[in-house]
Amino acid sequence: MSPNVIIEVKKLSAGYGEKTILENIDFHVTQGEVFVILGGSGCGKSTLLRQIIGLESPFSGHVLIKGIDITSCSEAEFHAYLKTIGVLFQSSGLLGSMSLFDNIALPILEYSSLSKKAVEKIVRLKLKQVDLEGFENHLPSQLSGGMKKRAGLARALALSPDILFLDEPSAGLDPITTAEIDELILRINRSVGTTIVIVTHELDSIFRIAQRVIMLDKETKGIIAQGNPAVLKETHENPLVRKFFNSGIQI
């Protein structure tokens, strides 16, 4: 594996029960890259993301993070891996009964032995990083949709992860708020070099933030295109790929 490859997926097949959704998937993500997984409804985007995170086990194949195969590593190695990633789910994943401060402090308390003062400093820093300074005592129900996404992002950043996984970060948001979330993602990537893997079908977001993409296909259960989205839009030989990038129509 090349030194700058941080994620490598090799011959991965996955699904549920008897149904195979992904078959023999191969790709890699390099250090510091903004990498997007896209495709039509039911093609396995979120399934693939859960495999990479380690929430589900594949039928076959391997997922290597920094050279460690999380599909077969020890419990101690997997626990160490979890400390190096942050995850933002579609629903933001915030606990409704807890303040933003307590939501963000939760993973820090779980995975570190830092003092109360140090935890407080980190939480306030993460809220400032996502432009929510001063909202630490608010409950999730007191926030707008965009603010909830940013709060979820702050929690995903709590442990200063090497890799950030985002599942439809702009789902349900208006175009202006979506653009603000995209800018925030780019700012995080550029300021600290965090590798970011995103599942999205939002065409505007893809062109704004993606350095490289893979496109999954429901029929073939595999990758039908990969590369820079601007190049795929103009030159890819598959008309379905060109149609997606030129019109935004789901395939």
XYZ file of N, CA and C in Angstrom, residues 5-237:
699
model
N -1.834 6.331 1.043
C -3.157 5.712 1.029
C -3.581 5.431 2.461
N -4.699 6.014 2.881
C -5.154 5.855 4.260
C -6.272 4.820 4.377
N -7.075 4.666 3.297
C -8.141 3.658 3.259
C -7.974 2.831 1.989
N -8.033 1.519 2.142
C -7.981 0.641 0.973
C -9.063 -0.431 1.109
N -9.965 -0.471 0.134
C -11.029 -1.473 0.098
C -10.687 -2.468 -1.003
N -10.646 -3.757 -0.641
C -10.172 -4.776 -1.571
C -11.184 -5.914 -1.701
N -11.692 -6.094 -2.929
C -12.585 -7.216 -3.271
C -13.735 -7.358 -2.269
N -14.338 -6.244 -1.888
C -15.363 -6.265 -0.853
C -16.734 -6.593 -1.448
N -17.390 -7.590 -0.853
C -18.777 -7.915 -1.182
C -19.594 -7.834 0.096
N -20.788 -7.247 -0.004
C -21.586 -7.036 1.203
C -23.062 -7.019 0.860
N -23.885 -7.235 1.874
C -25.328 -7.199 1.695
C -26.023 -7.581 2.978
N -27.251 -8.037 2.857
C -28.045 -8.389 4.032
C -28.763 -9.711 3.770
N -28.623 -10.642 4.702
C -29.241 -11.955 4.529
C -28.683 -12.649 3.308
N -29.580 -13.011 2.390
C -29.170 -13.693 1.164
C -28.878 -12.704 0.023
N -29.173 -11.442 0.252
C -29.079 -10.451 -0.821
C -27.720 -9.755 -0.857
N -27.055 -9.836 -1.996
C -25.785 -9.133 -2.199
C -26.065 -7.774 -2.818
N -25.552 -6.722 -2.185
C -25.755 -5.355 -2.679
C -24.495 -4.827 -3.357
N -23.336 -5.180 -2.812
C -22.048 -4.773 -3.365
C -21.224 -6.016 -3.667
N -20.522 -5.989 -4.795
C -19.773 -7.179 -5.187
C -18.396 -6.803 -5.735
N -17.360 -7.340 -5.082
C -15.964 -7.149 -5.531
C -15.604 -5.674 -5.732
N -15.850 -4.879 -4.701
C -15.545 -3.440 -4.740
C -14.070 -3.209 -4.421
N -13.396 -2.425 -5.266
C -11.997 -2.059 -5.060
C -11.834 -0.555 -5.222
N -11.262 0.106 -4.234
C -10.880 1.509 -4.370
C -9.996 1.897 -3.183
N -9.435 3.089 -3.254
C -8.620 3.588 -2.139
C -8.889 5.071 -1.947
N -8.541 5.548 -0.769
C -8.650 6.976 -0.433
C -7.292 7.414 0.088
N -6.802 8.548 -0.388
C -5.490 9.025 0.034
C -5.595 10.016 1.189
N -4.491 10.160 1.905
C -4.424 11.053 3.051
C -4.788 12.477 2.648
N -5.710 13.097 3.395
C -6.082 14.486 3.163
C -7.067 14.721 2.040
N -7.599 13.651 1.462
C -8.508 13.766 0.321
C -9.955 13.997 0.770
N -10.719 14.732 -0.050
C -12.169 14.803 0.108
C -12.739 13.859 -0.946
N -13.262 12.733 -0.487
C -13.645 11.614 -1.352
C -15.146 11.372 -1.217
N -15.852 11.295 -2.346
C -17.307 11.177 -2.319
C -17.754 9.839 -2.916
N -18.688 9.189 -2.213
C -19.355 7.981 -2.698
C -20.753 8.397 -3.167
N -21.070 8.133 -4.421
C -22.352 8.573 -4.954
C -22.989 7.490 -5.812
N -24.217 7.752 -6.233
C -24.947 6.807 -7.066
C -26.431 6.910 -6.817
N -27.210 6.159 -7.566
C -28.653 6.191 -7.461
C -29.178 5.521 -6.211
N -30.465 5.649 -5.978
C -31.111 5.064 -4.807
C -30.964 3.544 -4.818
N -30.595 2.987 -3.662
C -30.478 1.537 -3.525
C -29.210 0.930 -4.067
N -28.238 1.773 -4.441
C -27.003 1.235 -5.030
C -26.000 0.770 -3.977
N -26.238 1.096 -2.703
C -25.343 0.622 -1.653
C -24.380 1.650 -1.092
N -24.681 2.933 -1.278
C -23.782 3.987 -0.783
C -23.589 3.909 0.735
N -24.709 3.934 1.463
C -24.636 3.907 2.922
C -24.138 2.550 3.434
N -24.493 1.482 2.703
C -23.988 0.152 3.062
C -22.468 0.135 2.995
N -21.910 0.691 1.933
C -20.458 0.740 1.790
C -19.833 1.574 2.899
N -20.451 2.699 3.230
C -19.916 3.538 4.294
C -19.877 2.785 5.616
N -20.951 2.043 5.926
C -20.981 1.283 7.179
C -19.915 0.193 7.203
N -19.601 -0.363 6.043
C -18.537 -1.365 5.967
C -17.174 -0.734 6.282
N -16.937 0.449 5.720
C -15.647 1.121 5.935
C -15.494 1.555 7.386
N -16.582 2.036 7.965
C -16.537 2.458 9.364
C -16.322 1.266 10.285
N -16.846 0.114 9.885
C -16.736 -1.081 10.717
C -18.000 -1.399 11.480
N -19.115 -0.756 11.113
C -20.389 -1.015 11.774
C -20.978 -2.350 11.335
N -20.609 -2.807 10.136
C -21.082 -4.084 9.615
C -19.911 -4.855 9.028
N -20.068 -6.177 8.962
C -19.021 -7.035 8.412
C -19.373 -7.447 6.993
N -18.408 -7.465 6.088
C -18.686 -7.845 4.694
C -18.874 -9.346 4.533
N -19.490 -9.742 3.428
C -19.558 -11.158 3.079
C -18.145 -11.680 2.818
N -17.358 -10.840 2.126
C -15.965 -11.191 1.823
C -15.202 -9.912 1.506
N -13.888 -10.014 1.458
C -13.063 -8.857 1.146
C -12.477 -8.199 2.379
N -11.802 -7.077 2.171
C -11.037 -6.447 3.236
C -11.174 -4.927 3.205
N -11.126 -4.330 4.386
C -11.069 -2.877 4.535
C -9.837 -2.564 5.378
N -8.850 -1.923 4.762
C -7.625 -1.582 5.466
C -7.596 -0.090 5.758
N -7.407 0.241 7.027
C -7.258 1.632 7.457
C -5.844 1.784 7.994
N -5.040 2.598 7.304
C -3.627 2.752 7.658
C -2.929 1.388 7.730
N -3.313 0.496 6.836
C -2.686 -0.812 6.764
C -3.253 -1.861 7.692
N -4.164 -1.470 8.592
C -4.786 -2.425 9.523
C -6.120 -2.883 8.944
N -6.303 -4.192 8.817
C -7.535 -4.745 8.275
C -8.589 -4.791 9.369
N -9.559 -3.862 9.303
C -10.558 -3.788 10.377
C -11.598 -4.900 10.278
N -11.580 -5.668 9.188
C -12.509 -6.796 9.087
C -12.004 -8.025 9.834
N -10.722 -8.013 10.232
C -10.165 -9.186 10.912
C -9.221 -8.848 12.060
N -9.133 -7.568 12.415
C -8.195 -7.163 13.461
C -8.716 -7.550 14.843
N -7.843 -7.418 15.841
C -8.226 -7.729 17.213
C -9.153 -6.653 17.764
N -9.805 -6.955 18.863
C -10.702 -5.984 19.501
C -9.940 -4.743 19.929
N -8.726 -4.925 20.421
C -7.899 -3.799 20.856
C -7.533 -2.901 19.672
N -7.203 -3.520 18.532
C -6.863 -2.744 17.340
C -8.084 -1.982 16.822
N -9.250 -2.630 16.872
C -10.464 -1.966 16.402
C -10.831 -0.807 17.325
N -10.662 -0.995 18.626
C -10.929 0.076 19.590
C -10.006 1.259 19.325
N -8.734 0.972 19.022
C -7.781 2.039 18.713
C -8.170 2.760 17.425
N -8.670 1.996 16.448
C -9.124 2.579 15.183
C -10.274 3.558 15.408
N -11.221 3.195 16.277
C -12.378 4.057 16.535
C -11.967 5.424 17.070
N -10.840 5.498 17.740
C -10.353 6.768 18.276
C -9.842 7.698 17.178
N -9.598 7.144 15.985
C -9.006 7.941 14.907
C -10.031 8.418 13.886
N -11.318 8.093 14.108
C -12.343 8.488 13.135
C -13.457 9.286 13.805
N -14.162 10.053 12.989
C -15.371 10.740 13.428
C -16.466 10.455 12.420
N -17.707 10.354 12.885
C -18.826 9.999 12.010
C -19.990 10.966 12.212
N -20.525 11.470 11.105
C -21.754 12.267 11.124
C -22.815 11.511 10.342
N -23.856 11.051 11.043
C -24.944 10.330 10.394
C -25.982 11.306 9.857
N -26.873 10.809 8.999
C -27.886 11.665 8.369
C -28.701 12.448 9.386
N -29.052 11.806 10.493
C -29.907 12.440 11.501
C -29.129 13.306 12.487
N -27.839 13.445 12.277
C -26.906 14.162 13.157
C -26.527 13.346 14.388
N -27.393 12.433 14.814
C -27.040 11.517 15.891
C -26.907 12.150 17.263
N -27.479 13.328 17.455
C -27.387 13.994 18.752
C -28.403 13.396 19.725
N -28.023 13.301 20.987
C -28.933 12.816 22.020
C -29.809 13.975 22.481
N -31.112 13.837 22.275
C -32.036 14.947 22.500
C -32.124 15.435 23.929
N -31.816 14.575 24.905
C -31.926 14.950 26.311
C -30.670 15.623 26.848
N -29.641 15.733 25.999
C -28.363 16.295 26.450
C -28.068 17.607 25.738
N -27.420 18.503 26.417
C -27.001 19.775 25.828
C -25.937 19.516 24.758
N -25.671 20.521 23.943
C -24.614 20.378 22.947
C -23.275 20.094 23.628
N -23.035 20.767 24.741
C -21.779 20.536 25.469
C -21.646 19.059 25.829
N -22.680 18.485 26.414
C -22.613 17.086 26.853
C -22.553 16.124 25.674
N -23.228 16.458 24.571
C -23.160 15.628 23.372
C -21.738 15.538 22.836
N -21.067 16.668 22.794
C -19.707 16.701 22.241
C -18.702 16.116 23.223
N -18.961 16.310 24.513
C -18.051 15.776 25.537
C -18.099 14.257 25.620
N -19.214 13.662 25.190
C -19.431 12.223 25.346
C -18.306 11.365 24.781
N -17.913 11.522 23.497
C -16.827 10.687 22.981
C -15.474 10.980 23.633
N -15.277 12.219 24.078
C -14.006 12.562 24.735
C -13.904 11.837 26.073
N -14.992 11.822 26.806
C -15.020 11.125 28.095
C -14.897 9.611 27.913
N -15.471 9.113 26.809
C -15.453 7.673 26.533
C -14.056 7.177 26.170
N -13.332 7.975 25.385
C -12.070 7.499 24.816
C -10.826 8.190 25.366
N -10.965 8.986 26.401
C -9.782 9.638 26.980
C -9.931 9.736 28.492
N -8.857 10.108 29.139
C -8.875 10.310 30.586
C -8.510 11.758 30.919
N -8.902 12.669 30.041
C -8.588 14.081 30.226
C -9.340 14.666 31.414
N -8.778 15.721 31.971
C -9.414 16.399 33.099
C -10.667 17.126 32.640
N -11.523 17.461 33.599
C -12.758 18.185 33.303
C -12.464 19.502 32.606
N -11.414 20.184 33.036
C -11.043 21.468 32.451
C -10.595 21.295 31.003
N -9.830 20.226 30.737
C -9.356 19.970 29.380
C -10.519 19.621 28.452
N -11.453 18.819 28.949
C -12.632 18.447 28.155
C -13.442 19.685 27.802
N -13.641 20.564 28.783
C -14.395 21.794 28.544
C -13.728 22.649 27.474
N -12.404 22.724 27.521
C -11.661 23.519 26.541
C -11.834 22.948 25.135
N -11.764 21.625 25.022
C -11.905 20.978 23.720
C -13.314 21.179 23.166
N -14.329 21.006 24.017
C -15.719 21.165 23.565
C -15.954 22.569 23.027
N -15.490 23.567 23.755
C -15.681 24.952 23.303
C -14.926 25.212 21.994
N -13.766 24.592 21.853
C -12.978 24.741 20.624
C -13.708 24.128 19.433
N -14.300 22.947 19.644
C -15.011 22.280 18.557
C -16.273 23.049 18.163
N -16.973 23.607 19.134
C -18.143 24.419 18.811
C -17.744 25.667 18.015
N -16.638 26.261 18.391
C -16.145 27.426 17.648
C -15.753 27.032 16.229
N -15.196 25.836 16.069
C -14.761 25.354 14.768
C -15.920 25.230 13.781
N -17.132 24.957 14.308
C -18.306 24.816 13.427
C -19.257 26.005 13.555
N -18.749 27.117 14.072
C -19.513 28.371 14.174
C -20.727 28.258 15.093
N -20.573 27.501 16.204
C -21.644 27.389 17.201
C -21.157 27.834 18.578
N -20.213 28.728 18.589
C -19.705 29.254 19.854
C -20.846 29.936 20.616
N -20.989 29.596 21.889
C -22.041 30.172 22.715
C -23.319 29.354 22.773
N -23.368 28.238 22.056
C -24.572 27.400 22.034
C -24.418 26.130 22.870
N -23.388 26.076 23.704
C -23.095 24.836 24.418
C -24.221 24.367 25.342
N -25.044 25.279 25.832
C -26.113 24.882 26.760
C -27.452 24.616 26.067
N -27.488 24.744 24.764
C -28.718 24.495 24.019
C -28.962 22.998 23.854
N -30.243 22.622 23.822
C -30.630 21.257 23.485
C -30.786 21.149 21.965
N -30.628 19.957 21.385
C -30.799 19.800 19.936
C -32.139 20.328 19.427
N -33.203 20.192 20.228
C -34.532 20.645 19.807
C -34.615 22.163 19.646
N -33.653 22.876 20.187
C -33.643 24.331 20.101
C -32.867 24.837 18.885
N -32.387 23.914 18.066
C -31.549 24.285 16.932
C -32.278 24.090 15.609
N -31.876 24.863 14.604
C -32.379 24.668 13.248
C -31.715 23.423 12.647
N -32.212 22.998 11.475
C -31.645 21.816 10.824
C -30.165 21.963 10.524
N -29.784 23.119 9.998
C -28.376 23.364 9.684
C -27.500 23.389 10.923
N -28.020 23.963 12.005
C -27.266 24.018 13.261
C -27.088 22.617 13.852
N -28.108 21.764 13.712
C -27.980 20.388 14.188
C -26.884 19.651 13.432
N -26.819 19.882 12.116
C -25.766 19.249 11.319
C -24.391 19.704 11.791
N -24.264 21.000 12.049
C -22.973 21.532 12.508
C -22.624 21.008 13.897
N -23.648 20.872 14.750
C -23.415 20.326 16.082
C -22.972 18.859 15.988
N -23.631 18.098 15.080
C -23.225 16.717 14.863
C -21.805 16.636 14.335
N -21.447 17.588 13.498
C -20.086 17.643 12.964
C -19.084 17.954 14.076
N -19.470 18.845 14.988
C -18.602 19.166 16.125
C -18.345 17.924 16.969
N -19.377 17.113 17.173
C -19.186 15.884 17.949
C -18.300 14.901 17.192
N -18.476 14.827 15.860
C -17.631 13.948 15.058
C -16.168 14.373 15.115
N -15.950 15.669 15.351
C -14.586 16.207 15.411
C -13.994 16.178 16.819
N -14.763 15.709 17.783
C -14.373 15.810 19.195
C -12.998 15.240 19.490
N -12.644 14.134 18.854
C -11.364 13.478 19.129
C -10.290 13.849 18.114
N -10.532 14.937 17.352
C -9.593 15.376 16.300
C -9.212 14.209 15.394
N -10.209 13.616 14.711
C -9.975 12.390 13.956
C -9.089 12.585 12.731
N -8.422 11.514 12.339
C -7.664 11.508 11.087
C -8.606 11.402 9.899
N -9.737 10.680 10.100
C -10.701 10.454 9.029
C -12.092 10.843 9.518
N -12.809 11.566 8.678
C -14.171 11.991 8.991
C -15.111 11.361 7.968
N -16.120 10.626 8.459
C -17.115 9.998 7.604
C -18.435 10.765 7.726
N -18.986 11.195 6.601
C -20.208 11.994 6.602
C -21.254 11.331 5.708
N -22.411 10.979 6.286
C -23.481 10.341 5.537
C -24.567 11.369 5.226
N -24.640 11.780 3.966
C -25.613 12.784 3.511
C -25.625 14.013 4.433
N -24.509 14.729 4.534
C -24.430 15.854 5.481
C -25.381 17.000 5.199
N -25.876 17.103 3.967
C -26.787 18.212 3.654
C -28.213 17.742 3.411
N -28.533 16.506 3.788
C -29.893 15.982 3.586
C -30.918 16.830 4.330
N -31.966 17.244 3.631
C -33.043 18.011 4.241
C -32.762 19.489 4.422
N -31.636 19.961 3.923
C -31.283 21.372 4.091
C -31.569 22.163 2.821
N -31.829 23.459 2.971
C -32.044 24.318 1.813
C -30.709 24.588 1.121
N -30.723 25.081 -0.132
C -29.481 25.278 -0.885
C -28.457 26.192 -0.210
N -28.933 27.251 0.445
C -27.998 28.181 1.097
C -27.301 27.496 2.274
N -28.063 26.784 3.101
C -27.488 26.082 4.246
C -26.573 24.955 3.770
N -26.960 24.281 2.690
C -26.117 23.232 2.114
C -24.763 23.790 1.705
N -24.772 24.947 1.054
C -23.515 25.582 0.640
C -22.662 25.947 1.853
N -23.309 26.378 2.943
C -22.573 26.709 4.168
C -21.932 25.464 4.776
N -22.642 24.340 4.760
C -22.087 23.087 5.267
C -20.910 22.645 4.397
N -21.045 22.798 3.081
C -19.954 22.451 2.167
C -18.706 23.279 2.466
N -18.896 24.567 2.680
C -17.761 25.441 2.990
C -17.097 25.035 4.307
N -17.900 24.636 5.270
C -17.375 24.187 6.550
C -16.552 22.916 6.374
N -17.046 21.993 5.569
C -16.308 20.753 5.298
C -14.963 21.060 4.652
N -14.966 21.943 3.674
C -13.719 22.315 3.009
C -12.761 23.007 3.963
N -13.306 23.839 4.847
C -12.468 24.553 5.814
C -11.776 23.578 6.757
N -12.509 22.575 7.204
C -11.931 21.548 8.083
C -10.830 20.789 7.350
N -11.107 20.425 6.113
C -10.122 19.689 5.322
C -8.861 20.502 5.092
N -9.021 21.768 4.757
C -7.867 22.601 4.433
C -7.084 23.030 5.662
N -7.774 23.243 6.782
C -7.096 23.772 7.971
C -6.263 22.728 8.695
N -6.752 21.478 8.765
C -6.025 20.455 9.511
C -5.707 19.208 8.696
N -6.092 19.195 7.411
C -5.752 18.074 6.550
C -6.516 16.797 6.823
N -7.699 16.919 7.431
C -8.506 15.734 7.727
C -8.972 15.060 6.443
N -8.806 13.741 6.369
C -9.348 12.965 5.257
C -10.857 12.860 5.455
N -11.627 13.164 4.413
C -13.083 13.193 4.544
C -13.716 12.308 3.482
N -14.537 11.359 3.939
C -15.271 10.458 3.051
C -16.753 10.766 3.206
N -17.412 11.082 2.102
C -18.789 11.574 2.143
C -19.692 10.747 1.239
N -20.862 10.395 1.745
C -21.935 9.852 0.913
C -22.903 10.991 0.623
N -23.146 11.256 -0.647
C -24.110 12.293 -1.009
C -24.597 12.077 -2.434
N -25.782 12.596 -2.735
C -26.284 12.604 -4.104
C -26.518 14.038 -4.573
N -26.108 15.016 -3.735
C -26.308 16.430 -4.063
C -25.261 16.878 -5.086
N -25.698 17.103 -6.319
C -24.772 17.391 -7.407
C -23.957 18.658 -7.169
N -24.605 19.717 -6.699
C -23.879 20.961 -6.442
C -22.776 20.744 -5.411
N -23.089 19.992 -4.367
C -22.098 19.704 -3.330
C -20.935 18.894 -3.888
N -21.259 17.930 -4.727
C -20.212 17.084 -5.312
C -19.198 17.936 -6.068
N -19.685 18.850 -6.901
C -18.770 19.693 -7.670
C -18.036 20.702 -6.791
N -18.653 21.101 -5.687
C -18.003 22.072 -4.795
C -16.874 21.451 -3.988
N -17.087 20.233 -3.487
C -16.160 19.720 -2.474
C -15.343 18.500 -2.880
N -15.813 17.708 -3.848
C -15.155 16.427 -4.118
C -13.868 16.594 -4.925
N -12.809 16.001 -4.438
C -11.585 15.915 -5.214
C -11.613 14.676 -6.111
N -12.274 13.624 -5.605
C -12.410 12.380 -6.360
C -13.672 11.669 -5.897
N -14.308 10.934 -6.806
C -15.548 10.239 -6.481
C -15.491 8.801 -6.997
N -16.350 7.955 -6.398
C -16.707 6.693 -7.036
C -18.218 6.689 -7.176
N -18.698 6.156 -8.297
C -20.136 6.052 -8.524
C -20.518 4.581 -8.513
N -21.453 4.236 -7.621
C -21.948 2.873 -7.520
C -23.170 2.677 -8.399
N -23.388 1.434 -8.830
C -24.512 1.114 -9.702
C -25.283 -0.066 -9.134
N -26.595 0.081 -9.014
C -27.446 -0.943 -8.418
C -27.470 -2.229 -9.237
N -27.463 -2.106 -10.565
C -27.574 -3.283 -11.429
C -26.301 -4.122 -11.418
N -25.150 -3.478 -11.545
C -23.885 -4.216 -11.591
C -23.335 -4.520 -10.201
N -23.889 -3.834 -9.169
C -23.447 -4.003 -7.782
C -21.979 -3.600 -7.597
N -21.537 -2.708 -8.474
C -20.138 -2.314 -8.408
C -19.932 -0.853 -8.748
N -18.683 -0.497 -8.978
C -18.291 0.867 -9.315
C -18.297 1.014 -10.834
N -19.058 1.988 -11.338
C -19.097 2.195 -12.788
C -18.297 3.420 -13.223
N -17.853 4.230 -12.258
C -17.025 5.390 -12.603
C -16.251 5.825 -11.371
N -15.048 6.317 -11.586
C -14.288 6.925 -10.494
C -13.319 7.946 -11.058
N -13.102 9.010 -10.308
C -12.207 10.070 -10.746
C -12.711 11.433 -10.331
N -12.183 12.465 -10.957
C -12.613 13.832 -10.681
C -13.976 14.069 -11.324
N -14.951 14.589 -10.573
C -16.308 14.738 -11.128
C -16.380 15.624 -12.361
N -15.564 16.671 -12.414
C -15.588 17.562 -13.569
C -15.121 16.832 -14.829
N -14.149 15.953 -14.676
C -13.653 15.170 -15.809
C -14.675 14.112 -16.220
N -15.272 13.440 -15.236
C -16.286 12.421 -15.534
C -17.468 13.022 -16.278
N -17.832 14.222 -15.916
C -18.965 14.910 -16.549
C -18.754 15.074 -18.047
N -17.523 15.342 -18.433
C -17.243 15.657 -19.832
C -16.786 14.470 -20.659
N -16.121 13.494 -20.032
C -15.410 12.503 -20.844
C -15.792 11.044 -20.616
N -16.575 10.738 -19.579
C -16.810 9.318 -19.303
C -17.629 8.669 -20.424
N -17.240 7.423 -20.762
C -17.873 6.746 -21.893
C -19.277 6.228 -21.575
